[in-house]
Amino acid sequence: MLRRSLRLVAVFLFLISASSFVYASRGFLPAVNYPTGVQPFSVAIADFNGDSRPDVATANSTDGTITILLGQGDGTFVPAKTYSICYSPFQIVAGDLNGDGRPDLVATCATGLAKDIAVMLNSASGFLPSQFYEDRGTGAGPLVLADFDEDGILDLAVGDGPMVGFLKGNGDGSFQMAETSFPGFNLLSLVANDFNHDGHFDLAAADENVGGVVLLGNGDGSFQPATYLADSLKPLSVAAADFSRDGNVDLVLANDLKTVTVFLGNGDGTFQGGVTLDVAKAPKSVAVADFNGDGAIDIAVVIAETGVAVMYGRGDGTFPLVRRLRTDGFTPGSWDVAAVDLNDDRAPDLVVLNRFKQTVSVIMNSGGTFVTSTSSENPAPAGQPVTFTATVAPSLISTIPTGSVTFADGTTTLATLPLDQNGVASYTTSGLRTGTHTIRTKYSGDSNFNPNTGNAIVQVIR
């Protein structure tokens, strides 16, 4: 009996070990660094030049500039273009403020004046000179764009010292005078989402003095009185996502005390007690995405002394595995982080600012693939064989993907077949009825690569 129990324990540990190996083996490539202005402090990602490729904007606090890096669609960037924006920009966000289809830029600035919000509209020839707006605060702080009053136009929420200012967008790139609420003492980060399922944008803030702050929106640009999250100590950054896959929005706060704290949402605007996770060094910024394609949201935390820590989620609100990534050397100064798929391979990559190196690090996710689906004949005669082929190619590394591909006709599964030594799977059928079929292919993923889907085939049978 004892030997049998020991064997079961050994099998159990083996399965855990094997599962952890598969889980952990997907990862990131070494950082590639690009120069910015002096002391970049905040990053925004958007398609600034209309080529359907993500670009990077950095707000450079010391020389008062914005650096634009234009993406090539493969994770690389062309030499930067620089614009003057304001004195000491603190945070920058991107969004289409005037409905012309081009993302504009908004920054908070330490001008020492009342008007410390700078807006740079994006024209066909580049960014126009800054326009300035007042937020009735006392200095530069965090900001977030969202349609808080539900008129179809982006508005602006600005954290300024102890206040959150609401600036109503006019739809032409300008803003009306701010209204304010008073939730805290020293707001450093804001995120907008719907925490109570009422269809209105709410706000969560990281307040270095009082912890996490939640303001539920009324849908007209006003907010209910602030509530505060216990168990968050000196937070510097906040992000929102559904970590437990229960349909409710959760929060993660990066704390200046070498930890991050996860708060699971109850779906009514309240949150459960925080679960604090040690990250060894003081984190500065946090971003969220499903980096390994397992359907669970993960967390990326900038660690100023060492780079980035990626915390892989299980989908239940826990994060058992942490992987540390190097940015531009192990020197103090990694500051802000964004997660975005830079090469359209279904694997979110990381963009990290290195404040004292005057660089931005691009860290590509090696788990990406390109899945191409083809048909042997289209249209095809009824009753004749048609072969559908899915080719799974790695986007960044030379390893050939393994695993399987599932072929489906709409929502009906046709077959699941293994990839061959070239990363190809084919399915032949003569059983499709006359009419139009939407053939979909889904790659399973393996220990190196994330799951992915191919292009849909609209197959006509005559």
XYZ file of C-alpha atoms in Angstrom:
462
model
C 0.000 0.000 0.000
C 2.833 2.376 0.928
C 4.719 1.576 -2.290
C 1.559 2.157 -4.322
C 1.053 5.524 -2.612
C 4.650 6.503 -3.286
C 4.257 5.538 -6.937
C 1.121 7.672 -7.190
C 2.923 10.607 -5.593
C 5.824 10.147 -8.022
C 3.457 10.095 -11.003
C 1.662 13.153 -9.657
C 4.943 15.069 -9.249
C 6.046 14.001 -12.713
C 2.832 15.307 -14.228
C 3.213 18.594 -12.398
C 6.816 18.838 -13.544
C 5.926 18.023 -17.156
C 3.025 20.440 -17.123
C 5.201 23.181 -15.643
C 7.875 22.551 -18.291
C 5.371 22.924 -21.121
C 3.862 25.910 -19.408
C 7.184 27.643 -18.868
C 8.998 26.874 -22.102
C 7.312 29.552 -24.179
C 9.092 32.813 -23.673
C 10.618 35.985 -25.048
C 13.598 36.896 -27.196
C 16.377 39.230 -26.006
C 15.488 42.921 -25.962
C 16.221 45.143 -28.950
C 16.757 48.754 -27.939
C 15.885 51.988 -29.745
C 16.953 55.524 -28.757
C 14.412 58.010 -27.400
C 14.567 61.511 -26.003
C 16.024 62.290 -22.591
C 14.554 60.258 -19.720
C 11.468 58.643 -21.308
C 8.744 58.357 -18.687
C 5.604 57.049 -20.431
C 4.769 55.022 -23.549
C 1.705 54.841 -25.825
C 1.102 52.366 -28.669
C -1.060 53.156 -31.732
C -0.976 53.188 -35.538
C 0.091 56.806 -35.992
C 0.795 56.751 -39.746
C -2.155 54.659 -40.956
C -0.251 51.636 -42.276
C -2.046 49.158 -39.954
C 1.164 48.538 -37.981
C 1.605 49.444 -34.303
C 3.882 52.411 -33.634
C 5.436 53.623 -30.382
C 5.300 57.077 -28.774
C 7.402 57.933 -25.738
C 7.003 60.989 -23.517
C 10.493 62.201 -22.600
C 10.396 64.056 -19.304
C 13.698 65.946 -19.327
C 13.773 67.461 -22.827
C 9.982 67.929 -23.141
C 9.621 65.881 -26.321
C 7.654 63.037 -27.856
C 9.608 60.357 -29.715
C 7.708 58.495 -32.463
C 9.008 55.094 -33.577
C 7.245 53.777 -36.669
C 6.670 50.013 -36.673
C 7.505 47.829 -39.667
C 4.972 45.145 -38.739
C 7.633 42.619 -37.763
C 8.583 44.025 -34.358
C 11.258 46.367 -35.708
C 11.070 50.152 -35.971
C 12.462 52.861 -38.250
C 14.539 55.764 -36.871
C 12.624 58.043 -34.554
C 10.944 61.366 -35.252
C 10.798 63.837 -32.381
C 8.264 66.550 -31.537
C 8.306 69.152 -28.786
C 5.231 68.835 -26.593
C 5.573 70.610 -23.227
C 7.743 70.998 -20.171
C 8.399 67.658 -18.433
C 5.616 65.399 -19.798
C 4.552 62.851 -17.175
C 2.167 60.480 -18.966
C 0.980 60.115 -22.534
C -2.073 58.379 -24.042
C -3.274 57.941 -27.624
C -6.797 58.142 -29.066
C -8.755 59.632 -31.969
C -10.001 62.916 -30.511
C -11.496 64.477 -33.645
C -12.932 61.521 -35.569
C -10.528 61.654 -38.507
C -9.319 58.067 -38.018
C -5.850 59.090 -36.847
C -4.810 58.582 -33.206
C -3.865 61.808 -31.449
C -1.737 62.270 -28.331
C -2.549 63.714 -24.911
C 0.015 64.310 -22.180
C 0.066 65.733 -18.689
C 2.916 68.173 -18.155
C 4.686 69.754 -15.194
C 4.317 73.245 -16.619
C 3.920 74.976 -13.278
C 0.910 76.692 -14.859
C -2.819 76.074 -14.689
C -2.895 74.655 -18.200
C -0.882 71.462 -17.831
C -2.640 69.154 -20.331
C -1.091 69.109 -23.821
C -2.968 67.824 -26.885
C -1.159 67.069 -30.157
C -3.490 66.371 -33.080
C -2.288 63.939 -35.721
C -2.532 65.333 -39.253
C -1.712 63.781 -42.610
C 1.719 65.430 -42.422
C 2.483 64.598 -38.775
C 1.616 65.953 -35.352
C 0.521 69.572 -34.978
C 1.865 71.886 -32.241
C 0.478 71.353 -28.760
C -2.768 72.858 -27.542
C -3.059 73.306 -23.768
C -5.988 72.786 -21.402
C -6.613 73.321 -17.708
C -7.515 70.534 -15.304
C -7.774 72.700 -12.177
C -5.098 70.667 -10.465
C -1.680 71.296 -9.014
C 0.682 69.344 -11.260
C 1.185 66.615 -13.855
C -0.388 63.234 -13.180
C -1.891 60.122 -14.810
C -4.623 60.240 -17.430
C -6.955 57.941 -19.347
C -9.200 58.408 -22.403
C -12.721 56.953 -22.515
C -16.262 58.035 -23.414
C -17.344 58.753 -19.852
C -20.512 60.686 -20.774
C -21.544 58.271 -23.564
C -21.933 60.808 -26.364
C -19.663 58.912 -28.755
C -16.715 61.263 -28.136
C -13.601 60.502 -26.130
C -13.299 62.338 -22.817
C -10.338 62.671 -20.492
C -9.898 61.730 -16.848
C -6.811 63.222 -15.237
C -5.290 62.444 -11.864
C -3.694 65.589 -10.513
C -2.338 65.400 -6.984
C -5.371 64.503 -4.830
C -7.945 65.103 -7.577
C -9.439 63.383 -10.596
C -10.436 65.893 -13.231
C -13.025 65.131 -15.925
C -12.577 66.984 -19.227
C -15.412 66.581 -21.709
C -14.316 66.038 -25.297
C -15.881 68.273 -27.937
C -15.187 65.917 -30.833
C -12.797 68.292 -32.612
C -9.756 67.571 -30.481
C -10.583 70.202 -27.863
C -11.887 69.780 -24.314
C -14.195 71.676 -22.008
C -13.164 72.876 -18.549
C -12.616 70.099 -16.037
C -14.943 69.011 -13.273
C -13.213 67.381 -10.335
C -13.689 64.817 -7.580
C -11.411 64.211 -4.610
C -10.643 60.519 -3.992
C -7.145 60.508 -2.564
C -3.848 62.259 -1.973
C -1.246 61.343 -4.593
C -2.681 59.643 -7.695
C -0.058 58.027 -9.924
C -2.000 55.740 -12.301
C -5.539 55.451 -13.720
C -7.444 52.756 -15.610
C -10.986 52.841 -17.035
C -13.276 49.807 -17.257
C -16.772 48.666 -16.298
C -16.473 47.138 -12.833
C -20.193 46.709 -12.036
C -21.715 45.607 -15.384
C -23.895 48.725 -15.759
C -22.432 49.701 -19.141
C -20.714 52.838 -17.798
C -16.997 53.466 -17.616
C -15.631 53.405 -14.079
C -12.190 54.396 -12.821
C -9.585 52.709 -10.674
C -6.587 54.623 -9.414
C -3.277 53.855 -7.735
C -2.752 56.356 -4.930
C 0.685 56.172 -3.363
C -0.657 57.372 -0.023
C -4.019 55.663 0.459
C -3.779 52.606 -1.838
C -6.242 51.527 -4.525
C -9.199 53.812 -5.257
C -12.386 52.947 -7.201
C -14.825 55.513 -8.630
C -17.983 54.120 -10.239
C -19.182 56.129 -13.232
C -22.746 57.376 -13.687
C -22.546 57.512 -17.481
C -22.747 61.308 -17.667
C -19.159 62.168 -16.797
C -19.759 62.185 -13.050
C -18.692 59.575 -10.524
C -19.993 58.156 -7.273
C -18.022 58.712 -4.054
C -14.695 56.921 -3.965
C -14.194 53.584 -2.267
C -10.808 52.306 -1.181
C -9.145 48.920 -1.506
C -7.551 47.455 1.585
C -4.287 45.520 1.355
C -2.684 47.778 -1.278
C 0.422 49.544 0.027
C 2.073 52.458 -1.807
C 0.797 51.451 -5.285
C 2.440 53.108 -8.278
C 0.491 51.538 -11.156
C -2.853 49.825 -11.794
C -4.239 47.622 -14.579
C -7.569 45.835 -15.094
C -8.449 42.426 -16.578
C -10.493 39.303 -15.842
C -7.832 37.170 -14.157
C -10.239 34.534 -12.801
C -12.325 34.066 -15.982
C -15.615 34.639 -14.159
C -16.732 37.552 -16.338
C -15.877 40.178 -13.712
C -13.121 42.750 -14.101
C -10.282 42.379 -11.590
C -7.437 44.745 -10.649
C -3.694 44.443 -10.165
C -1.621 47.105 -8.432
C 2.160 47.359 -8.524
C 3.358 48.482 -5.121
C 6.516 50.361 -4.233
C 7.128 47.775 -1.492
C 8.444 45.000 -3.802
C 5.010 43.454 -4.384
C 1.972 43.384 -6.622
C -1.541 42.959 -5.259
C -4.398 41.275 -7.150
C -8.001 42.167 -6.287
C -10.698 39.900 -7.718
C -13.867 41.760 -8.680
C -17.294 40.762 -7.390
C -19.046 42.208 -10.457
C -20.862 44.935 -8.523
C -18.026 47.442 -8.248
C -16.628 45.915 -5.066
C -13.556 43.741 -4.766
C -12.378 40.875 -2.607
C -9.430 41.266 -0.264
C -6.149 41.629 -2.071
C -3.672 38.796 -2.608
C -0.118 40.129 -2.469
C 2.685 38.560 -4.516
C 6.387 39.190 -3.983
C 8.386 40.403 -7.003
C 11.692 40.915 -5.120
C 12.352 44.477 -6.315
C 10.315 47.667 -6.438
C 7.921 47.550 -9.431
C 7.168 50.724 -11.380
C 4.515 49.811 -13.934
C 2.197 46.938 -14.808
C 0.581 45.629 -18.008
C -1.708 42.659 -18.668
C -2.132 40.207 -21.578
C -2.319 36.473 -22.320
C 1.335 35.996 -23.218
C 1.342 32.194 -23.556
C -2.031 31.717 -25.244
C -3.577 29.490 -22.584
C -6.686 31.657 -22.174
C -5.573 33.066 -18.815
C -4.463 36.680 -18.414
C -0.864 37.177 -17.305
C 0.877 40.159 -15.705
C 4.034 41.978 -16.811
C 5.665 44.144 -14.138
C 8.527 46.563 -14.726
C 11.197 46.124 -12.082
C 13.312 49.275 -12.117
C 16.546 47.515 -11.129
C 16.329 44.418 -13.329
C 13.879 44.760 -16.231
C 10.536 42.958 -16.424
C 8.931 40.145 -14.432
C 6.237 38.173 -16.291
C 3.773 36.465 -13.948
C 1.859 33.685 -15.706
C -1.743 33.262 -14.575
C -3.659 30.014 -14.098
C -7.006 31.601 -14.864
C -8.184 31.413 -11.259
C -6.562 34.606 -10.003
C -3.295 32.927 -9.000
C 0.106 33.378 -10.646
C 2.411 30.454 -9.800
C 5.190 31.072 -12.329
C 7.375 34.160 -12.674
C 9.916 34.715 -15.458
C 12.350 37.631 -15.409
C 13.388 39.392 -18.621
C 16.348 41.646 -19.244
C 15.829 45.056 -20.865
C 18.630 47.505 -21.737
C 21.117 46.134 -19.206
C 20.554 45.429 -15.536
C 20.778 49.117 -14.639
C 18.171 51.103 -12.718
C 15.693 52.896 -14.909
C 13.171 50.519 -16.526
C 10.021 52.511 -15.965
C 6.902 51.953 -18.098
C 5.624 48.886 -19.924
C 3.031 48.156 -22.607
C 1.850 44.792 -23.972
C 0.921 44.652 -27.677
C 1.181 42.221 -30.595
C 3.726 44.004 -32.792
C 3.888 41.465 -35.641
C 0.348 40.040 -35.781
C 1.356 36.527 -34.749
C -1.145 36.215 -31.856
C 1.578 36.493 -29.209
C 1.631 39.787 -27.240
C 5.038 41.423 -27.103
C 6.471 43.900 -24.588
C 7.616 47.503 -24.970
C 9.591 48.822 -21.984
C 10.984 52.301 -21.336
C 14.476 52.601 -19.843
C 14.387 56.019 -18.260
C 18.087 56.562 -17.551
C 19.355 54.778 -20.651
C 17.298 57.004 -22.994
C 16.024 53.902 -24.797
C 12.932 51.812 -25.343
C 13.308 48.020 -25.262
C 11.235 45.850 -27.594
C 10.950 42.283 -26.258
C 9.368 39.951 -28.795
C 7.270 36.973 -27.705
C 8.725 33.816 -29.247
C 5.428 31.907 -28.991
C 3.915 33.416 -32.134
C 3.024 31.686 -35.404
C 1.456 32.440 -38.762
C -1.307 29.980 -39.740
C -2.220 29.895 -43.428
C -5.270 27.940 -44.640
C -5.890 26.959 -48.265
C -8.351 24.924 -50.337
C -7.425 22.626 -53.197
C -10.388 23.743 -55.314
C -12.841 26.594 -54.813
C -15.568 26.446 -56.081
C -15.676 22.648 -56.110
C -18.194 20.186 -57.593
C -20.527 18.479 -55.134
C -19.417 14.968 -54.211
C -15.813 15.528 -55.316
C -12.883 15.509 -52.837
C -11.690 18.864 -51.529
C -8.492 19.142 -49.503
C -8.031 21.819 -46.895
C -4.468 22.496 -45.787
C -3.208 24.434 -42.769
C 0.436 25.469 -42.617
C 1.764 26.629 -39.239
C 4.987 28.639 -39.537
C 6.982 30.152 -36.672
C 7.101 33.931 -36.677
C 10.400 34.483 -34.875
C 12.323 31.269 -34.143
C 13.491 28.394 -36.361
C 11.749 25.567 -34.481
C 9.052 23.806 -36.531
C 5.702 23.800 -34.689
C 4.249 20.500 -33.521
C 0.778 19.769 -32.184
C -2.443 19.500 -34.163
C -4.914 21.457 -36.258
C -8.687 21.243 -35.895
C -10.706 21.760 -39.090
C -14.282 22.973 -38.656
C -17.210 23.835 -40.909
C -18.642 26.795 -39.042
C -19.122 25.458 -35.526
C -19.067 21.780 -36.582
C -15.738 20.023 -36.075
C -14.655 18.028 -39.122
C -11.355 16.553 -37.922
C -8.341 17.113 -35.682
C -5.081 16.079 -37.317
C -1.412 16.245 -36.267
C 1.087 18.505 -37.970
C 3.720 16.738 -40.046
C 7.467 17.404 -39.879
C 6.987 20.568 -41.947
C 4.251 22.019 -39.768
C 1.471 21.090 -42.217
C -1.870 19.355 -41.678
C -4.364 18.443 -44.433
C -7.946 17.233 -44.370
C -9.787 15.820 -47.405
C -13.552 15.431 -47.635
C -16.171 14.840 -50.311
C -19.068 15.171 -47.904
C -19.744 18.906 -48.059
C -23.230 19.720 -49.277
C -24.039 22.169 -52.047
C -23.789 25.740 -50.828
C -21.342 27.990 -49.023
C -19.235 26.749 -46.126
C -16.941 28.652 -43.767
C -13.971 26.415 -43.091
C -11.943 27.363 -40.022
C -8.631 26.017 -38.783
C -7.354 26.173 -35.209
C -3.804 25.302 -34.196
C -3.484 23.662 -30.764
C -0.123 25.144 -29.791
C 2.735 23.160 -28.246
C 5.492 23.666 -25.671
C 7.064 26.416 -27.795
C 4.120 28.058 -29.511
C 0.808 29.623 -28.544
C -2.505 28.370 -29.950
C -3.577 30.247 -33.061
C -6.237 30.312 -35.764
C -5.880 30.466 -39.509
C -7.719 32.568 -42.058
C -11.282 31.441 -42.707
C -11.967 29.838 -46.099
C -15.319 30.586 -47.719
C -15.731 27.332 -49.627
C -18.355 27.090 -52.348
C -19.734 23.651 -53.333
C -21.716 23.557 -56.568
